[in-house]
Tab-separated table of C-alpha atoms and ligand atoms in Angstrom:
chain	number	residue	atom	x	y	z
N	1	UNK	CA	-1.397	-1.222	-23.427
N	2	UNK	CA	-1.596	-1.967	-19.709
N	3	UNK	CA	1.422	-1.439	-17.548
N	4	UNK	CA	0.432	-4.580	-15.752
N	5	UNK	CA	-2.101	-7.005	-17.070
N	6	UNK	CA	-3.174	-9.774	-14.576
N	7	UNK	CA	-5.489	-12.499	-16.012
N	8	UNK	CA	-7.322	-14.838	-13.788
N	9	UNK	CA	-4.303	-15.820	-11.658
N	10	UNK	CA	-4.606	-18.667	-9.289
N	11	UNK	CA	-1.999	-19.902	-6.693
N	12	UNK	CA	-2.193	-22.549	-4.060
N	13	UNK	CA	0.126	-23.634	-1.372
N	14	UNK	CA	-0.869	-27.187	-0.620
N	15	UNK	CA	-4.522	-26.937	0.282
N	16	UNK	CA	-4.356	-23.194	0.919
N	17	UNK	CA	-5.834	-21.044	-1.991
N	18	UNK	CA	-3.618	-17.904	-1.697
N	19	UNK	CA	-4.930	-16.417	-4.952
N	20	UNK	CA	-8.389	-17.397	-6.306
N	21	UNK	CA	-8.699	-16.054	-9.784
N	22	UNK	CA	-7.292	-12.445	-9.719
N	23	UNK	CA	-7.812	-10.244	-12.714
N	24	UNK	CA	-6.489	-6.714	-12.856
N	25	UNK	CA	-5.470	-4.145	-15.454
N	26	UNK	CA	-3.184	-1.460	-14.291
N	27	UNK	CA	-2.780	1.433	-16.831
N	28	UNK	CA	0.455	3.151	-17.627
N	29	UNK	CA	0.783	6.307	-15.398
N	30	UNK	CA	-1.439	5.055	-12.632
N	31	UNK	CA	-0.625	5.249	-8.899
N	32	UNK	CA	-2.461	2.055	-7.871
N	33	UNK	CA	-2.933	0.722	-4.385
N	34	UNK	CA	-3.228	-2.936	-3.739
N	35	UNK	CA	-4.847	-3.269	-0.225
N	36	UNK	CA	-5.890	-6.136	2.087
N	37	UNK	CA	-5.578	-7.656	5.366
N	38	UNK	CA	-2.471	-9.884	6.359
N	39	UNK	CA	-2.667	-13.042	4.353
N	40	UNK	CA	-4.957	-11.603	1.583
N	41	UNK	CA	-2.384	-12.484	-1.057
N	42	UNK	CA	-0.777	-9.235	-1.890
N	43	UNK	CA	2.828	-10.404	-1.653
N	44	UNK	CA	2.003	-13.669	-3.405
N	45	UNK	CA	0.532	-11.655	-6.307
N	46	UNK	CA	3.595	-9.271	-6.276
N	47	UNK	CA	6.040	-12.263	-6.447
N	48	UNK	CA	4.224	-13.618	-9.510
N	49	UNK	CA	4.294	-10.219	-11.138
N	50	UNK	CA	7.963	-10.070	-10.339
N	51	UNK	CA	8.578	-13.700	-11.921
N	52	UNK	CA	9.980	-14.983	-8.610
N	53	UNK	CA	6.881	-17.305	-8.117
N	54	UNK	CA	4.811	-19.202	-10.793
N	55	UNK	CA	1.074	-19.045	-11.014
N	56	UNK	CA	-0.773	-22.393	-11.077
N	57	UNK	CA	-2.965	-20.852	-13.794
N	58	UNK	CA	-3.502	-17.493	-15.456
N	59	UNK	CA	-0.810	-15.076	-16.693
N	60	UNK	CA	0.775	-11.651	-16.078
N	61	UNK	CA	2.202	-9.231	-18.614
N	62	UNK	CA	4.193	-6.123	-17.985
N	63	UNK	CA	3.663	-3.691	-20.933
N	64	UNK	CA	2.664	-6.727	-23.099
N	65	UNK	CA	5.485	-8.903	-22.041
N	66	UNK	CA	4.686	-12.137	-20.286
N	67	UNK	CA	6.393	-12.535	-16.942
N	68	UNK	CA	7.177	-16.249	-17.648
N	69	UNK	CA	7.751	-16.766	-21.349
N	70	UNK	CA	9.312	-13.197	-21.795
N	71	UNK	CA	10.969	-13.087	-18.390
N	72	UNK	CA	14.107	-11.044	-19.473
N	73	UNK	CA	12.191	-8.170	-21.016
N	74	UNK	CA	9.500	-8.056	-18.201
N	75	UNK	CA	12.188	-7.988	-15.595
N	76	UNK	CA	13.879	-4.858	-17.356
N	77	UNK	CA	10.578	-3.001	-17.272
N	78	UNK	CA	9.816	-3.597	-13.560
N	79	UNK	CA	11.291	-2.607	-10.286
N	80	UNK	CA	10.077	-4.423	-7.177
N	81	UNK	CA	10.597	-3.408	-3.560
N	82	UNK	CA	10.142	-6.653	-1.687
N	83	UNK	CA	8.405	-6.831	1.715
N	84	UNK	CA	11.201	-8.837	3.338
N	85	UNK	CA	14.607	-7.284	3.851
N	86	UNK	CA	17.170	-9.225	1.954
N	87	UNK	CA	20.668	-8.021	1.269
N	88	UNK	CA	24.399	-8.978	1.335
N	89	UNK	CA	25.794	-7.729	4.529
N	90	UNK	CA	29.356	-7.403	3.440
N	91	UNK	CA	28.827	-4.812	0.756
N	92	UNK	CA	28.421	-0.960	1.199
N	93	UNK	CA	25.284	0.858	-0.118
N	94	UNK	CA	27.026	2.164	-3.244
N	95	UNK	CA	28.458	-1.317	-4.055
N	96	UNK	CA	25.032	-2.886	-3.613
N	97	UNK	CA	23.606	-0.378	-5.997
N	98	UNK	CA	26.307	-0.739	-8.463
N	99	UNK	CA	26.026	-4.663	-8.496
N	100	UNK	CA	22.299	-4.165	-8.999
N	101	UNK	CA	22.955	-1.983	-12.004
N	102	UNK	CA	25.437	-4.564	-13.332
N	103	UNK	CA	22.786	-7.224	-12.951
N	104	UNK	CA	20.674	-5.105	-15.410
N	105	UNK	CA	23.553	-4.662	-17.714
N	106	UNK	CA	23.983	-0.961	-16.932
N	107	UNK	CA	27.461	0.530	-16.850
N	108	UNK	CA	28.214	4.219	-15.833
N	109	UNK	CA	25.096	4.275	-13.960
N	110	UNK	CA	26.618	6.473	-11.083
N	111	UNK	CA	24.895	9.619	-11.832
N	112	UNK	CA	21.528	8.014	-11.378
N	113	UNK	CA	22.697	5.994	-8.417
N	114	UNK	CA	23.723	9.329	-6.826
N	115	UNK	CA	20.602	10.879	-7.597
N	116	UNK	CA	18.592	7.960	-6.112
N	117	UNK	CA	20.695	8.052	-2.957
N	118	UNK	CA	20.272	11.811	-2.648
N	119	UNK	CA	16.461	11.492	-2.990
N	120	UNK	CA	16.156	8.691	-0.537
N	121	UNK	CA	18.579	10.564	1.837
N	122	UNK	CA	21.171	7.883	1.745
N	123	UNK	CA	24.053	9.856	0.523
N	124	UNK	CA	25.783	10.021	3.861
N	125	UNK	CA	25.462	6.222	4.147
N	126	UNK	CA	26.835	5.428	0.684
N	127	UNK	CA	30.011	3.859	2.063
N	128	UNK	CA	28.468	2.163	5.084
N	129	UNK	CA	28.301	-1.611	5.146
N	130	UNK	CA	24.786	-2.894	4.669
N	131	UNK	CA	24.928	-4.710	8.067
N	132	UNK	CA	25.769	-1.569	9.905
N	133	UNK	CA	22.402	0.120	8.770
N	134	UNK	CA	19.302	0.348	10.795
N	135	UNK	CA	16.079	-1.253	9.596
N	136	UNK	CA	14.538	1.734	8.052
N	137	UNK	CA	17.909	2.526	6.397
N	138	UNK	CA	17.953	-0.866	4.843
N	139	UNK	CA	14.455	-0.400	3.506
N	140	UNK	CA	15.638	2.793	1.757
N	141	UNK	CA	18.475	0.731	0.172
N	142	UNK	CA	15.791	-1.784	-1.032
N	143	UNK	CA	13.817	0.923	-2.650
N	144	UNK	CA	16.942	2.358	-4.279
N	145	UNK	CA	17.827	-1.180	-5.519
N	146	UNK	CA	14.445	-1.350	-7.339
N	147	UNK	CA	14.941	1.979	-8.972
N	148	UNK	CA	18.724	1.695	-10.234
N	149	UNK	CA	17.384	0.798	-13.821
N	150	UNK	CA	14.789	3.468	-13.951
N	151	UNK	CA	11.929	0.919	-14.466
N	152	UNK	CA	8.763	2.335	-16.001
N	153	UNK	CA	6.672	0.093	-13.614
N	154	UNK	CA	7.581	0.337	-9.969
N	155	UNK	CA	5.806	-2.081	-7.381
N	156	UNK	CA	6.368	-1.459	-3.685
N	157	UNK	CA	5.292	-4.108	-1.112
N	158	UNK	CA	4.900	-2.309	2.177
N	159	UNK	CA	7.861	0.163	1.593
N	160	UNK	CA	6.986	2.223	4.659
N	161	UNK	CA	6.593	-0.665	7.254
N	162	UNK	CA	8.732	0.443	10.170
N	163	UNK	CA	9.894	3.540	8.566
N	164	UNK	CA	10.017	6.979	10.351
N	165	UNK	CA	7.882	9.878	9.361
N	166	UNK	CA	10.588	11.762	7.834
N	167	UNK	CA	11.519	8.996	5.383
N	168	UNK	CA	8.091	8.329	4.448
N	169	UNK	CA	7.702	11.910	3.331
N	170	UNK	CA	11.068	11.743	1.499
N	171	UNK	CA	10.094	8.445	-0.168
N	172	UNK	CA	6.492	9.524	-1.176
N	173	UNK	CA	8.037	12.789	-2.603
N	174	UNK	CA	10.357	10.940	-4.671
N	175	UNK	CA	7.960	8.271	-5.848
N	176	UNK	CA	5.235	10.859	-6.600
N	177	UNK	CA	7.845	12.705	-8.737
N	178	UNK	CA	8.563	9.546	-10.714
N	179	UNK	CA	4.810	8.861	-11.143
N	180	UNK	CA	4.463	12.394	-12.450
N	181	UNK	CA	7.293	11.713	-14.938
N	182	UNK	CA	5.209	8.701	-16.262
N	183	UNK	CA	6.290	5.841	-14.270
N	184	UNK	CA	3.466	3.516	-13.147
N	185	UNK	CA	3.396	2.884	-9.419
N	186	UNK	CA	1.785	-0.019	-7.546
N	187	UNK	CA	1.696	0.166	-3.937
N	188	UNK	CA	0.997	-2.205	-0.976
N	189	UNK	CA	0.472	-0.790	2.514
N	190	UNK	CA	-1.375	-1.126	5.744
N	191	UNK	CA	-1.279	2.735	6.137
N	192	UNK	CA	-4.511	3.474	4.538
N	193	UNK	CA	-4.150	7.210	4.843
N	194	UNK	CA	-1.017	6.934	2.649
N	195	UNK	CA	-2.997	4.874	0.047
N	196	UNK	CA	-5.777	7.454	0.159
N	197	UNK	CA	-3.460	10.389	-0.349
N	198	UNK	CA	-1.425	8.808	-3.025
N	199	UNK	CA	-3.399	6.278	-5.123
N	200	UNK	CA	-5.743	7.196	-7.842
N	201	UNK	CA	-7.216	3.788	-7.909
N	202	UNK	CA	-7.433	0.914	-5.348
N	203	UNK	CA	-8.028	-2.908	-5.429
N	204	UNK	CA	-8.896	-4.612	-2.156
N	205	UNK	CA	-7.944	-8.232	-1.842
N	206	UNK	CA	-9.463	-10.633	0.641
N	207	UNK	CA	-8.882	-14.323	0.778
N	208	UNK	CA	-7.096	-14.305	-2.555
N	209	UNK	CA	-9.847	-12.558	-4.371
N	210	UNK	CA	-10.468	-9.035	-5.584
N	211	UNK	CA	-13.364	-7.713	-3.462
N	212	UNK	CA	-13.409	-3.991	-4.486
N	213	UNK	CA	-11.944	-2.187	-7.333
N	214	UNK	CA	-12.507	1.508	-8.188
N	215	UNK	CA	-10.995	4.906	-8.024
N	216	UNK	CA	-10.135	5.810	-4.565
N	217	UNK	CA	-12.729	8.742	-4.510
N	218	UNK	CA	-15.526	6.678	-5.868
N	219	UNK	CA	-14.766	4.032	-3.177
N	220	UNK	CA	-14.968	6.597	-0.372
N	221	UNK	CA	-18.148	8.236	-1.880
N	222	UNK	CA	-20.044	5.011	-2.864
N	223	UNK	CA	-19.544	2.945	0.287
N	224	UNK	CA	-20.116	5.165	3.151
N	225	UNK	CA	-21.692	8.410	4.104
N	226	UNK	CA	-20.362	10.895	6.669
N	227	UNK	CA	-19.337	10.139	10.231
N	228	UNK	CA	-20.177	11.720	13.452
N	229	UNK	CA	-17.371	11.560	15.890
N	230	UNK	CA	-18.392	12.046	19.490
N	231	UNK	CA	-16.184	12.175	22.548
N	232	UNK	CA	-18.290	11.783	25.726
N	233	UNK	CA	-17.565	13.574	28.884
N	234	UNK	CA	-19.854	11.608	31.168
N	235	UNK	CA	-21.980	8.462	30.734
N	236	UNK	CA	-21.621	5.840	28.170
N	237	UNK	CA	-22.968	5.242	24.565
N	238	UNK	CA	-26.473	3.974	24.665
N	239	UNK	CA	-27.119	0.425	23.290
N	240	UNK	CA	-29.229	1.646	20.376
N	241	UNK	CA	-26.393	3.645	19.070
N	242	UNK	CA	-23.821	0.886	19.182
N	243	UNK	CA	-24.780	-0.588	15.936
N	244	UNK	CA	-23.683	2.759	14.215
N	245	UNK	CA	-20.230	2.345	15.480
N	246	UNK	CA	-17.949	2.047	12.596
N	247	UNK	CA	-14.722	1.090	14.336
N	248	UNK	CA	-15.568	-1.825	16.540
N	249	UNK	CA	-12.533	-1.526	18.775
N	250	UNK	CA	-13.842	1.787	20.025
N	251	UNK	CA	-16.683	-0.166	21.993
N	252	UNK	CA	-14.010	-1.908	24.017
N	253	UNK	CA	-11.629	1.080	24.043
N	254	UNK	CA	-13.183	4.183	25.485
N	255	UNK	CA	-15.298	7.238	25.316
N	256	UNK	CA	-14.816	8.327	21.581
N	257	UNK	CA	-17.047	6.824	19.062
N	258	UNK	CA	-17.228	7.109	15.318
N	259	UNK	CA	-20.886	6.805	14.234
N	260	UNK	CA	-22.051	6.205	10.664
N	261	UNK	CA	-24.556	8.815	9.458
N	262	UNK	CA	-26.149	8.897	5.807
N	263	UNK	CA	-26.549	12.649	5.865
N	264	UNK	CA	-26.976	15.599	8.210
N	265	UNK	CA	-30.505	14.760	9.063
N	266	UNK	CA	-29.345	11.598	10.916
N	267	UNK	CA	-27.451	13.859	13.491
N	268	UNK	CA	-30.158	15.306	15.276
N	269	UNK	CA	-31.879	11.998	16.378
N	270	UNK	CA	-28.456	10.792	17.677
N	271	UNK	CA	-27.957	13.930	19.636
N	272	UNK	CA	-31.488	13.375	21.033
N	273	UNK	CA	-30.597	9.883	22.084
N	274	UNK	CA	-27.510	10.905	23.870
N	275	UNK	CA	-29.402	13.639	25.702
N	276	UNK	CA	-32.117	11.115	26.771
N	277	UNK	CA	-29.475	8.741	28.001
N	278	UNK	CA	-27.970	11.720	30.173
N	279	UNK	CA	-24.672	11.689	28.357
N	280	UNK	CA	-22.713	14.893	27.979
N	281	UNK	CA	-20.564	15.551	24.917
N	282	UNK	CA	-16.977	16.913	25.313
N	283	UNK	CA	-16.155	17.064	21.645
N	284	UNK	CA	-17.962	16.469	18.410
N	285	UNK	CA	-17.040	16.426	14.825
N	286	UNK	CA	-18.664	15.568	11.480
N	287	UNK	CA	-16.309	14.113	8.975
N	288	UNK	CA	-16.322	12.482	5.620
N	289	UNK	CA	-15.644	8.756	5.787
N	290	UNK	CA	-12.244	7.740	4.712
N	291	UNK	CA	-10.427	4.787	3.024
N	292	UNK	CA	-10.011	3.137	6.303
N	293	UNK	CA	-13.695	3.101	6.882
N	294	UNK	CA	-14.365	1.749	3.494
N	295	UNK	CA	-11.701	-0.901	4.015
N	296	UNK	CA	-13.314	-2.000	7.397
N	297	UNK	CA	-16.832	-2.114	5.848
N	298	UNK	CA	-15.632	-4.112	2.856
N	299	UNK	CA	-13.539	-6.516	4.975
N	300	UNK	CA	-16.539	-7.138	7.250
N	301	UNK	CA	-18.447	-8.152	4.142
N	302	UNK	CA	-21.100	-5.389	4.235
N	303	UNK	CA	-21.519	-2.951	1.405
Z	1	ATP	N1	5.814	-19.962	0.568
Z	1	ATP	C1	4.490	-20.266	1.188
Z	1	ATP	N2	4.180	-21.462	1.666
Z	1	ATP	C2	3.046	-21.593	2.207
Z	1	ATP	N3	2.085	-20.736	2.304
Z	1	ATP	C3	2.329	-19.385	1.959
Z	1	ATP	C4	3.699	-19.186	1.220
Z	1	ATP	N4	3.669	-17.744	0.993
Z	1	ATP	C5	2.391	-17.338	1.445
Z	1	ATP	N5	1.588	-18.183	1.911
Z	1	ATP	C6	0.220	-18.144	2.423
Z	1	ATP	O1	-0.560	-17.499	1.470
Z	1	ATP	C7	-1.301	-16.642	1.923
Z	1	ATP	C8	-1.124	-15.093	1.255
Z	1	ATP	O2	0.129	-14.742	1.798
Z	1	ATP	P1	0.724	-13.456	1.279
Z	1	ATP	O3	2.117	-13.197	1.799
Z	1	ATP	O4	0.576	-13.165	-0.151
Z	1	ATP	O5	-0.345	-12.264	2.111
Z	1	ATP	P2	-0.110	-10.750	2.206
Z	1	ATP	O6	-1.385	-10.227	1.652
Z	1	ATP	O7	1.028	-10.183	1.554
Z	1	ATP	O8	-0.011	-10.452	3.714
Z	1	ATP	P3	0.798	-9.315	4.573
Z	1	ATP	O9	-0.067	-8.097	4.624
Z	1	ATP	O10	0.754	-10.044	5.920
Z	1	ATP	O11	2.079	-9.104	3.990
Z	1	ATP	C9	-1.229	-16.499	3.489
Z	1	ATP	O12	-2.167	-17.446	4.043
Z	1	ATP	C10	0.153	-17.189	3.639
Z	1	ATP	O13	0.330	-17.808	4.858
Z	2	MG	MG1	2.746	-9.238	2.169
């Protein structure tokens, strides 16, 4: 049975179609990435999964339990870290987590609360008021809140937005451990290198529709070849090579260009053209395309 089954979900806000027929089946034990540009519909989908928002049509089940008709059970199975920071400023971190436990009917949950706080590096803030915490600290508490009832299915909506490197590492270590122990994890992030490192499978949303769905490694292999990164010491990129640039902002920005190549045989003609144009190369690297390149290609509409 799927951890999360999403069947043909549609959602409109007035005339805007935020979700236009999304179907996804996320299996138990997966570390699944839900990616897409701003406004793609990720948070809308997550709020429907969490039962906080109603789909216009279609349905969602968590381990077989419908998020609308079987809300109580579905809610128990799910922990959601919301994108927006919401909290009660007058409670301490520990009180917040105890209240959240109470909300799930859990008593004597302190051992797990302590473990969660320890793993998110929150222990020394346990008695601090929520309003006294920095933004990154508040986000840690949001993560902790989603985990108080040890939900088998964990959904994180941009948990690392505005979070420092150290916490990101702490957070991913903990979430990866929970995933290894059998928890299903669904992650939304704009840090594609995080998604690439963590997610075994990825769905890309654009304009409320799934435009790509595959294992992370297959997506990277299938969609693009390698890349030749050249940094120029003198001269500028000849026009005939500009169509190979895979990050458009590089054309405006500077002297470093990432050029798409299908295989090693493409490299020599590129170097010849640079030589003919009188360009000298300062640095050069051949690298495998990554998830960010795939994302850019898909979002530009080319395959
Ligand atoms: N409550 C709302 N009322 C009206 N429009 C909304 C509402 N919530 C979301 N939208 C619109 O629905 C679309 C999808 O928004 P959503 O928040 O799901 O995107 P997202 O993929 O999470 O984006 P981001 O990466 O910026 O978080 C956007 O065009 C947004 O403006
Ligand atoms: Mg969002």
